[in-house]
Amino acid sequence: MASFTLHGIPVSRGIAIGRAHLLKPAALDVKHYLIPEDQVEAEVSRLQNAIATVHKELQTLWNELPKDSPAEVGAFIDVHALILSDPMIAEVPLDIIRTRHYNAEWALVTQIDELSAQFDEIGDPYLRERKADIQQVGERVLKVLTGTAATLPKQDADGSAAHMVLVAHDISPADMLQFKDRSFGGFVTDVGGQNSHTAIVARSLDIPAAVGMYNASALIAQDDWVIVDGDAGVVIVDPPQVVLEQYRERQARLMRERKKLGKLKKTPAITKDGTEITLLANIELPEDCTAAVEAGASGIGLFRSEFLFMGRTGYVGKLPSEDEQFEAYRKAVTLMKGRPVTIRTLDIGADKPLDTAEQTALNPALGLRAIRYCLAEPQIFLMQLRAILRASAYGPVRLLIPMLSHTSEIDQALVMIEQAKGQLRDAGKKFDPLIPVGAMIEVPAAALALPMFIKRMDFLSVGTNDLIQYTLAIDRVDHEVAHLYNPLHPAILYLLSHIISTGARENIPVAVCGEMAGDTKLTRLLLGMGLREFSMHPTQLPSVKNEILNSDLTILGMQTRKILRTMDPVAIAESVSQLGTL
Ligand code: PEP
Ligand code: MG
């Protein structure tokens, strides 16, 4: 197969080289026709031959596995070989051809649909997951039957570890989380934007990823060799040897640089002119605290608590109970050993539905999301508040409320926090009565009406991901408008600098916890605006710290003021890239 290159949106840095693993194979959509009686046995042989060819393919895959490839790669091939040999796949479809005269593809799909339906009934989640394996095996056989089978590279191009690169039309944030403990090399999806939650999780996994690839999942075949350049948003399929070599070199260089940066872990983040900057971590699950401490974070600036709630089928009855939540929050507090943990209350809705089967609103990003959802579901909100408050008895906890934009919402949220405290007092449970409460500034209305927050809140945290989405009217998950999602738009720079300077003037701490805070290309700009608190994925912390160590605030302040008066996006981008170097 000839090599080809796909261009999309870079979302998680680094380079991955490995074989493609199609997460959700294309729909088993085949032609249906009836076979005349005298051709039935020929049709049976056609299916038998296709099955035999797939057996050989799997054998070749197995033989070509490098010695140090992860165990799951081998196990995955074994499972597929077993499925293929099972009479359910190897025999039943043959009977269907003989009895019902279906063509081979139709017979196979009929049986796979039947098996899939049976798997849906199974309670055991592990067994239920095997449905995907059956579908993938079916897909392989179909490819042979329809003559679209990918020819496997004869030569194993990989001399070292064979990683798998997941290729999918889309991966939900909840699905992405499942990969936390799996060793995949990279991710490629057809849809998605730079700051979709899926992209954010990919970044937190520190796995090279590119999204918005349009039809990558149709163009890339199972087991194709692919290079994912997560910095450029480029995917090279079946690369020639010389390209592969170049990328291997770059990959090795990046690893070396990262190792060097890792040594900064214990170095305080102090600018050249002596100002200490606070570097905090964003996490999705309590276990992520280990990586945060490891990266040298001085606390958690954003715990996206909704990830504890996602991916549970069903509704209220299936939500994590107060005790389950409390254990999760307490775990984070304990793991952070006295460093503050900022827990954001449930930010559900938009691209983070509670249940993927749930009907989405007409315009979910503008709908019942985050605090709006919580105020509409007071029991869920109160339960979460009690759980967070209880965790505050074990170490410093701060409460962060997302998407606030009306005084009534602020007031209602504060009343409910007091109500939750009252309930705990009545139940004789301990908590920090002075728990700091902060607001996320992520709706333009909030940014433009800061006095609403200043008297009522203890701290502010700017959610630039949403602030950009709502200010520029760009859906952050829609790849078709992703090119317009620009953190350097003059309106965004104006709002950001306004929030930061107002915070300094009014003596209310301001952090940035959106993706801008972890982007090293923007560190100097944010410092120049006066930002002193950054919250980002633990993996980004060392390189942001490196930028800080090499920055001089006096120079950056002057240069940034000039940028803020510029309206030309090209000139802004140019000046930002040169900040501190002139
Ligand atoms: C943001 O909007 O910038 C933010 C940090 O919150 P989330 O990405 O979870 O919406
Ligand atoms: Mg947000």
PDB file of N, CA, C and O in Angstrom, residues 98-155:
ATOM      1  N   ARG A  98     -26.374 -22.376   3.729  1.00  0.00           N
ATOM      2  CA  ARG A  98     -27.004 -23.610   3.215  1.00  0.00           C
ATOM      3  C   ARG A  98     -28.523 -23.583   3.392  1.00  0.00           C
ATOM      4  O   ARG A  98     -29.260 -23.994   2.502  1.00  0.00           O
ATOM      5  N   THR A  99     -28.972 -23.107   4.570  1.00  0.00           N
ATOM      6  CA  THR A  99     -30.412 -23.194   4.827  1.00  0.00           C
ATOM      7  C   THR A  99     -31.190 -22.010   4.278  1.00  0.00           C
ATOM      8  O   THR A  99     -32.280 -22.155   3.747  1.00  0.00           O
ATOM      9  N   ARG A 100     -30.606 -20.803   4.389  1.00  0.00           N
ATOM     10  CA  ARG A 100     -31.376 -19.630   3.991  1.00  0.00           C
ATOM     11  C   ARG A 100     -30.931 -19.065   2.635  1.00  0.00           C
ATOM     12  O   ARG A 100     -31.495 -18.094   2.163  1.00  0.00           O
ATOM     13  N   HIS A 101     -29.852 -19.623   2.104  1.00  0.00           N
ATOM     14  CA  HIS A 101     -29.308 -19.184   0.811  1.00  0.00           C
ATOM     15  C   HIS A 101     -28.824 -17.734   0.816  1.00  0.00           C
ATOM     16  O   HIS A 101     -28.825 -17.070  -0.218  1.00  0.00           O
ATOM     17  N   TYR A 102     -28.436 -17.223   1.990  1.00  0.00           N
ATOM     18  CA  TYR A 102     -27.888 -15.861   2.052  1.00  0.00           C
ATOM     19  C   TYR A 102     -26.506 -15.883   1.405  1.00  0.00           C
ATOM     20  O   TYR A 102     -25.793 -16.892   1.470  1.00  0.00           O
ATOM     21  N   ASN A 103     -26.079 -14.733   0.849  1.00  0.00           N
ATOM     22  CA  ASN A 103     -24.697 -14.634   0.391  1.00  0.00           C
ATOM     23  C   ASN A 103     -23.778 -14.644   1.619  1.00  0.00           C
ATOM     24  O   ASN A 103     -24.238 -14.407   2.754  1.00  0.00           O
ATOM     25  N   ALA A 104     -22.485 -14.918   1.402  1.00  0.00           N
ATOM     26  CA  ALA A 104     -21.560 -15.151   2.525  1.00  0.00           C
ATOM     27  C   ALA A 104     -21.507 -13.958   3.481  1.00  0.00           C
ATOM     28  O   ALA A 104     -21.553 -14.122   4.712  1.00  0.00           O
ATOM     29  N   GLU A 105     -21.416 -12.737   2.933  1.00  0.00           N
ATOM     30  CA  GLU A 105     -21.304 -11.538   3.783  1.00  0.00           C
ATOM     31  C   GLU A 105     -22.549 -11.400   4.673  1.00  0.00           C
ATOM     32  O   GLU A 105     -22.454 -11.143   5.874  1.00  0.00           O
ATOM     33  N   TRP A 106     -23.706 -11.593   4.043  1.00  0.00           N
ATOM     34  CA  TRP A 106     -24.978 -11.449   4.761  1.00  0.00           C
ATOM     35  C   TRP A 106     -25.070 -12.508   5.869  1.00  0.00           C
ATOM     36  O   TRP A 106     -25.453 -12.207   7.010  1.00  0.00           O
ATOM     37  N   ALA A 107     -24.690 -13.715   5.529  1.00  0.00           N
ATOM     38  CA  ALA A 107     -24.735 -14.800   6.520  1.00  0.00           C
ATOM     39  C   ALA A 107     -23.835 -14.465   7.718  1.00  0.00           C
ATOM     40  O   ALA A 107     -24.228 -14.628   8.884  1.00  0.00           O
ATOM     41  N   LEU A 108     -22.664 -13.975   7.414  1.00  0.00           N
ATOM     42  CA  LEU A 108     -21.718 -13.650   8.490  1.00  0.00           C
ATOM     43  C   LEU A 108     -22.265 -12.514   9.359  1.00  0.00           C
ATOM     44  O   LEU A 108     -22.264 -12.591  10.595  1.00  0.00           O
ATOM     45  N   VAL A 109     -22.751 -11.460   8.711  1.00  0.00           N
ATOM     46  CA  VAL A 109     -23.264 -10.310   9.461  1.00  0.00           C
ATOM     47  C   VAL A 109     -24.484 -10.707  10.298  1.00  0.00           C
ATOM     48  O   VAL A 109     -24.626 -10.281  11.452  1.00  0.00           O
ATOM     49  N   THR A 110     -25.326 -11.573   9.733  1.00  0.00           N
ATOM     50  CA  THR A 110     -26.503 -12.026  10.484  1.00  0.00           C
ATOM     51  C   THR A 110     -26.064 -12.684  11.789  1.00  0.00           C
ATOM     52  O   THR A 110     -26.591 -12.399  12.876  1.00  0.00           O
ATOM     53  N   GLN A 111     -25.062 -13.547  11.682  1.00  0.00           N
ATOM     54  CA  GLN A 111     -24.608 -14.259  12.865  1.00  0.00           C
ATOM     55  C   GLN A 111     -23.922 -13.301  13.846  1.00  0.00           C
ATOM     56  O   GLN A 111     -24.112 -13.402  15.053  1.00  0.00           O
ATOM     57  N   ILE A 112     -23.156 -12.350  13.314  1.00  0.00           N
ATOM     58  CA  ILE A 112     -22.464 -11.414  14.211  1.00  0.00           C
ATOM     59  C   ILE A 112     -23.468 -10.526  14.927  1.00  0.00           C
ATOM     60  O   ILE A 112     -23.342 -10.276  16.125  1.00  0.00           O
ATOM     61  N   ASP A 113     -24.496 -10.111  14.222  1.00  0.00           N
ATOM     62  CA  ASP A 113     -25.543  -9.306  14.872  1.00  0.00           C
ATOM     63  C   ASP A 113     -26.210 -10.110  15.983  1.00  0.00           C
ATOM     64  O   ASP A 113     -26.476  -9.600  17.077  1.00  0.00           O
ATOM     65  N   GLU A 114     -26.464 -11.372  15.692  1.00  0.00           N
ATOM     66  CA  GLU A 114     -27.112 -12.245  16.666  1.00  0.00           C
ATOM     67  C   GLU A 114     -26.210 -12.375  17.916  1.00  0.00           C
ATOM     68  O   GLU A 114     -26.668 -12.221  19.043  1.00  0.00           O
ATOM     69  N   LEU A 115     -24.931 -12.633  17.690  1.00  0.00           N
ATOM     70  CA  LEU A 115     -24.005 -12.775  18.817  1.00  0.00           C
ATOM     71  C   LEU A 115     -23.887 -11.456  19.586  1.00  0.00           C
ATOM     72  O   LEU A 115     -23.866 -11.445  20.810  1.00  0.00           O
ATOM     73  N   SER A 116     -23.833 -10.345  18.845  1.00  0.00           N
ATOM     74  CA  SER A 116     -23.712  -9.038  19.510  1.00  0.00           C
ATOM     75  C   SER A 116     -24.895  -8.800  20.425  1.00  0.00           C
ATOM     76  O   SER A 116     -24.742  -8.308  21.546  1.00  0.00           O
ATOM     77  N   ALA A 117     -26.084  -9.161  19.933  1.00  0.00           N
ATOM     78  CA  ALA A 117     -27.288  -8.965  20.744  1.00  0.00           C
ATOM     79  C   ALA A 117     -27.193  -9.809  22.012  1.00  0.00           C
ATOM     80  O   ALA A 117     -27.547  -9.356  23.108  1.00  0.00           O
ATOM     81  N   GLN A 118     -26.681 -11.039  21.873  1.00  0.00           N
ATOM     82  CA  GLN A 118     -26.554 -11.896  23.051  1.00  0.00           C
ATOM     83  C   GLN A 118     -25.555 -11.288  24.044  1.00  0.00           C
ATOM     84  O   GLN A 118     -25.747 -11.330  25.246  1.00  0.00           O
ATOM     85  N   PHE A 119     -24.460 -10.708  23.510  1.00  0.00           N
ATOM     86  CA  PHE A 119     -23.455 -10.115  24.387  1.00  0.00           C
ATOM     87  C   PHE A 119     -24.006  -8.908  25.139  1.00  0.00           C
ATOM     88  O   PHE A 119     -23.616  -8.648  26.266  1.00  0.00           O
ATOM     89  N   ASP A 120     -24.925  -8.184  24.481  1.00  0.00           N
ATOM     90  CA  ASP A 120     -25.512  -7.013  25.148  1.00  0.00           C
ATOM     91  C   ASP A 120     -26.254  -7.409  26.422  1.00  0.00           C
ATOM     92  O   ASP A 120     -26.399  -6.616  27.337  1.00  0.00           O
ATOM     93  N   GLU A 121     -26.728  -8.649  26.450  1.00  0.00           N
ATOM     94  CA  GLU A 121     -27.508  -9.117  27.600  1.00  0.00           C
ATOM     95  C   GLU A 121     -26.614  -9.504  28.780  1.00  0.00           C
ATOM     96  O   GLU A 121     -27.088  -9.650  29.894  1.00  0.00           O
ATOM     97  N   ILE A 122     -25.326  -9.687  28.508  1.00  0.00           N
ATOM     98  CA  ILE A 122     -24.448 -10.212  29.552  1.00  0.00           C
ATOM     99  C   ILE A 122     -24.163  -9.150  30.601  1.00  0.00           C
ATOM    100  O   ILE A 122     -23.881  -8.003  30.281  1.00  0.00           O
ATOM    101  N   GLY A 123     -24.245  -9.541  31.873  1.00  0.00           N
ATOM    102  CA  GLY A 123     -24.018  -8.579  32.956  1.00  0.00           C
ATOM    103  C   GLY A 123     -22.541  -8.273  33.148  1.00  0.00           C
ATOM    104  O   GLY A 123     -22.148  -7.147  33.411  1.00  0.00           O
ATOM    105  N   ASP A 124     -21.695  -9.297  32.989  1.00  0.00           N
ATOM    106  CA  ASP A 124     -20.268  -9.131  33.254  1.00  0.00           C
ATOM    107  C   ASP A 124     -19.639  -8.168  32.233  1.00  0.00           C
ATOM    108  O   ASP A 124     -19.621  -8.444  31.035  1.00  0.00           O
ATOM    109  N   PRO A 125     -19.127  -7.017  32.719  1.00  0.00           N
ATOM    110  CA  PRO A 125     -18.623  -6.015  31.763  1.00  0.00           C
ATOM    111  C   PRO A 125     -17.439  -6.529  30.932  1.00  0.00           C
ATOM    112  O   PRO A 125     -17.278  -6.146  29.773  1.00  0.00           O
ATOM    113  N   TYR A 126     -16.625  -7.421  31.516  1.00  0.00           N
ATOM    114  CA  TYR A 126     -15.481  -7.931  30.757  1.00  0.00           C
ATOM    115  C   TYR A 126     -15.971  -8.731  29.553  1.00  0.00           C
ATOM    116  O   TYR A 126     -15.553  -8.515  28.427  1.00  0.00           O
ATOM    117  N   LEU A 127     -16.914  -9.628  29.832  1.00  0.00           N
ATOM    118  CA  LEU A 127     -17.438 -10.459  28.737  1.00  0.00           C
ATOM    119  C   LEU A 127     -18.181  -9.607  27.718  1.00  0.00           C
ATOM    120  O   LEU A 127     -18.083  -9.829  26.521  1.00  0.00           O
ATOM    121  N   ARG A 128     -18.898  -8.603  28.242  1.00  0.00           N
ATOM    122  CA  ARG A 128     -19.652  -7.752  27.337  1.00  0.00           C
ATOM    123  C   ARG A 128     -18.726  -7.054  26.350  1.00  0.00           C
ATOM    124  O   ARG A 128     -19.055  -6.851  25.198  1.00  0.00           O
ATOM    125  N   GLU A 129     -17.538  -6.728  26.828  1.00  0.00           N
ATOM    126  CA  GLU A 129     -16.587  -6.043  25.950  1.00  0.00           C
ATOM    127  C   GLU A 129     -16.109  -6.927  24.805  1.00  0.00           C
ATOM    128  O   GLU A 129     -15.576  -6.440  23.814  1.00  0.00           O
ATOM    129  N   ARG A 130     -16.234  -8.221  24.976  1.00  0.00           N
ATOM    130  CA  ARG A 130     -15.761  -9.129  23.910  1.00  0.00           C
ATOM    131  C   ARG A 130     -16.590  -8.970  22.634  1.00  0.00           C
ATOM    132  O   ARG A 130     -16.205  -9.399  21.582  1.00  0.00           O
ATOM    133  N   LYS A 131     -17.720  -8.303  22.766  1.00  0.00           N
ATOM    134  CA  LYS A 131     -18.547  -8.045  21.599  1.00  0.00           C
ATOM    135  C   LYS A 131     -17.736  -7.294  20.539  1.00  0.00           C
ATOM    136  O   LYS A 131     -17.823  -7.592  19.348  1.00  0.00           O
ATOM    137  N   ALA A 132     -16.945  -6.327  20.999  1.00  0.00           N
ATOM    138  CA  ALA A 132     -16.145  -5.541  20.056  1.00  0.00           C
ATOM    139  C   ALA A 132     -15.156  -6.456  19.333  1.00  0.00           C
ATOM    140  O   ALA A 132     -14.910  -6.312  18.130  1.00  0.00           O
ATOM    141  N   ASP A 133     -14.600  -7.422  20.067  1.00  0.00           N
ATOM    142  CA  ASP A 133     -13.651  -8.345  19.426  1.00  0.00           C
ATOM    143  C   ASP A 133     -14.346  -9.149  18.337  1.00  0.00           C
ATOM    144  O   ASP A 133     -13.804  -9.357  17.264  1.00  0.00           O
ATOM    145  N   ILE A 134     -15.555  -9.621  18.650  1.00  0.00           N
ATOM    146  CA  ILE A 134     -16.299 -10.403  17.662  1.00  0.00           C
ATOM    147  C   ILE A 134     -16.557  -9.555  16.430  1.00  0.00           C
ATOM    148  O   ILE A 134     -16.394  -9.998  15.291  1.00  0.00           O
ATOM    149  N   GLN A 135     -16.923  -8.309  16.658  1.00  0.00           N
ATOM    150  CA  GLN A 135     -17.200  -7.441  15.516  1.00  0.00           C
ATOM    151  C   GLN A 135     -15.937  -7.181  14.708  1.00  0.00           C
ATOM    152  O   GLN A 135     -15.967  -7.135  13.485  1.00  0.00           O
ATOM    153  N   GLN A 136     -14.818  -7.053  15.410  1.00  0.00           N
ATOM    154  CA  GLN A 136     -13.577  -6.814  14.679  1.00  0.00           C
ATOM    155  C   GLN A 136     -13.169  -8.034  13.855  1.00  0.00           C
ATOM    156  O   GLN A 136     -12.678  -7.913  12.734  1.00  0.00           O
ATOM    157  N   VAL A 137     -13.395  -9.222  14.435  1.00  0.00           N
ATOM    158  CA  VAL A 137     -13.082 -10.443  13.686  1.00  0.00           C
ATOM    159  C   VAL A 137     -13.984 -10.516  12.460  1.00  0.00           C
ATOM    160  O   VAL A 137     -13.538 -10.785  11.342  1.00  0.00           O
ATOM    161  N   GLY A 138     -15.264 -10.231  12.676  1.00  0.00           N
ATOM    162  CA  GLY A 138     -16.215 -10.241  11.558  1.00  0.00           C
ATOM    163  C   GLY A 138     -15.781  -9.269  10.476  1.00  0.00           C
ATOM    164  O   GLY A 138     -15.813  -9.566   9.280  1.00  0.00           O
ATOM    165  N   GLU A 139     -15.324  -8.115  10.918  1.00  0.00           N
ATOM    166  CA  GLU A 139     -14.873  -7.072   9.987  1.00  0.00           C
ATOM    167  C   GLU A 139     -13.694  -7.569   9.133  1.00  0.00           C
ATOM    168  O   GLU A 139     -13.616  -7.329   7.940  1.00  0.00           O
ATOM    169  N   ARG A 140     -12.790  -8.269   9.800  1.00  0.00           N
ATOM    170  CA  ARG A 140     -11.628  -8.798   9.080  1.00  0.00           C
ATOM    171  C   ARG A 140     -12.058  -9.778   7.982  1.00  0.00           C
ATOM    172  O   ARG A 140     -11.576  -9.741   6.867  1.00  0.00           O
ATOM    173  N   VAL A 141     -12.986 -10.679   8.353  1.00  0.00           N
ATOM    174  CA  VAL A 141     -13.437 -11.676   7.381  1.00  0.00           C
ATOM    175  C   VAL A 141     -14.150 -10.969   6.232  1.00  0.00           C
ATOM    176  O   VAL A 141     -13.956 -11.289   5.063  1.00  0.00           O
ATOM    177  N   LEU A 142     -14.954  -9.963   6.595  1.00  0.00           N
ATOM    178  CA  LEU A 142     -15.684  -9.228   5.555  1.00  0.00           C
ATOM    179  C   LEU A 142     -14.743  -8.544   4.587  1.00  0.00           C
ATOM    180  O   LEU A 142     -14.983  -8.503   3.382  1.00  0.00           O
ATOM    181  N   LYS A 143     -13.649  -8.001   5.128  1.00  0.00           N
ATOM    182  CA  LYS A 143     -12.688  -7.307   4.264  1.00  0.00           C
ATOM    183  C   LYS A 143     -12.112  -8.269   3.238  1.00  0.00           C
ATOM    184  O   LYS A 143     -11.890  -7.915   2.086  1.00  0.00           O
ATOM    185  N   VAL A 144     -11.857  -9.497   3.670  1.00  0.00           N
ATOM    186  CA  VAL A 144     -11.319 -10.486   2.741  1.00  0.00           C
ATOM    187  C   VAL A 144     -12.397 -10.833   1.705  1.00  0.00           C
ATOM    188  O   VAL A 144     -12.138 -10.869   0.502  1.00  0.00           O
ATOM    189  N   LEU A 145     -13.617 -11.053   2.195  1.00  0.00           N
ATOM    190  CA  LEU A 145     -14.713 -11.412   1.280  1.00  0.00           C
ATOM    191  C   LEU A 145     -14.949 -10.338   0.225  1.00  0.00           C
ATOM    192  O   LEU A 145     -15.185 -10.624  -0.936  1.00  0.00           O
ATOM    193  N   THR A 146     -14.862  -9.098   0.661  1.00  0.00           N
ATOM    194  CA  THR A 146     -15.181  -8.016  -0.279  1.00  0.00           C
ATOM    195  C   THR A 146     -13.935  -7.531  -1.007  1.00  0.00           C
ATOM    196  O   THR A 146     -13.983  -6.548  -1.744  1.00  0.00           O
ATOM    197  N   GLY A 147     -12.809  -8.205  -0.760  1.00  0.00           N
ATOM    198  CA  GLY A 147     -11.580  -7.870  -1.497  1.00  0.00           C
ATOM    199  C   GLY A 147     -10.949  -6.574  -1.055  1.00  0.00           C
ATOM    200  O   GLY A 147     -10.178  -5.976  -1.790  1.00  0.00           O
ATOM    201  N   THR A 148     -11.252  -6.118   0.171  1.00  0.00           N
ATOM    202  CA  THR A 148     -10.636  -4.860   0.614  1.00  0.00           C
ATOM    203  C   THR A 148      -9.638  -5.095   1.745  1.00  0.00           C
ATOM    204  O   THR A 148      -9.311  -4.190   2.484  1.00  0.00           O
ATOM    205  N   ALA A 149      -9.162  -6.320   1.865  1.00  0.00           N
ATOM    206  CA  ALA A 149      -8.253  -6.626   2.965  1.00  0.00           C
ATOM    207  C   ALA A 149      -6.965  -5.834   2.828  1.00  0.00           C
ATOM    208  O   ALA A 149      -6.432  -5.684   1.742  1.00  0.00           O
ATOM    209  N   ALA A 150      -6.494  -5.312   3.937  1.00  0.00           N
ATOM    210  CA  ALA A 150      -5.226  -4.582   3.914  1.00  0.00           C
ATOM    211  C   ALA A 150      -4.090  -5.585   3.857  1.00  0.00           C
ATOM    212  O   ALA A 150      -4.110  -6.572   4.577  1.00  0.00           O
ATOM    213  N   THR A 151      -3.141  -5.348   2.977  1.00  0.00           N
ATOM    214  CA  THR A 151      -1.998  -6.258   2.947  1.00  0.00           C
ATOM    215  C   THR A 151      -1.068  -5.864   4.080  1.00  0.00           C
ATOM    216  O   THR A 151      -0.749  -4.693   4.256  1.00  0.00           O
ATOM    217  N   LEU A 152      -0.686  -6.829   4.845  1.00  0.00           N
ATOM    218  CA  LEU A 152       0.153  -6.528   5.994  1.00  0.00           C
ATOM    219  C   LEU A 152       1.583  -6.302   5.532  1.00  0.00           C
ATOM    220  O   LEU A 152       2.040  -6.952   4.599  1.00  0.00           O
ATOM    221  N   PRO A 153       2.286  -5.367   6.177  1.00  0.00           N
ATOM    222  CA  PRO A 153       3.676  -5.156   5.775  1.00  0.00           C
ATOM    223  C   PRO A 153       4.468  -6.446   5.969  1.00  0.00           C
ATOM    224  O   PRO A 153       4.355  -7.078   7.017  1.00  0.00           O
ATOM    225  N   LYS A 154       5.197  -6.821   4.960  1.00  0.00           N
ATOM    226  CA  LYS A 154       5.967  -8.064   5.060  1.00  0.00           C
ATOM    227  C   LYS A 154       7.051  -7.931   6.116  1.00  0.00           C
ATOM    228  O   LYS A 154       7.280  -8.793   6.929  1.00  0.00           O
ATOM    229  N   GLN A 155       7.706  -6.787   6.045  1.00  0.00           N
ATOM    230  CA  GLN A 155       8.814  -6.554   6.952  1.00  0.00           C
ATOM    231  C   GLN A 155       8.318  -5.848   8.201  1.00  0.00           C
ATOM    232  O   GLN A 155       7.535  -4.912   8.091  1.00  0.00           O
TER     233      GLN A 155
END
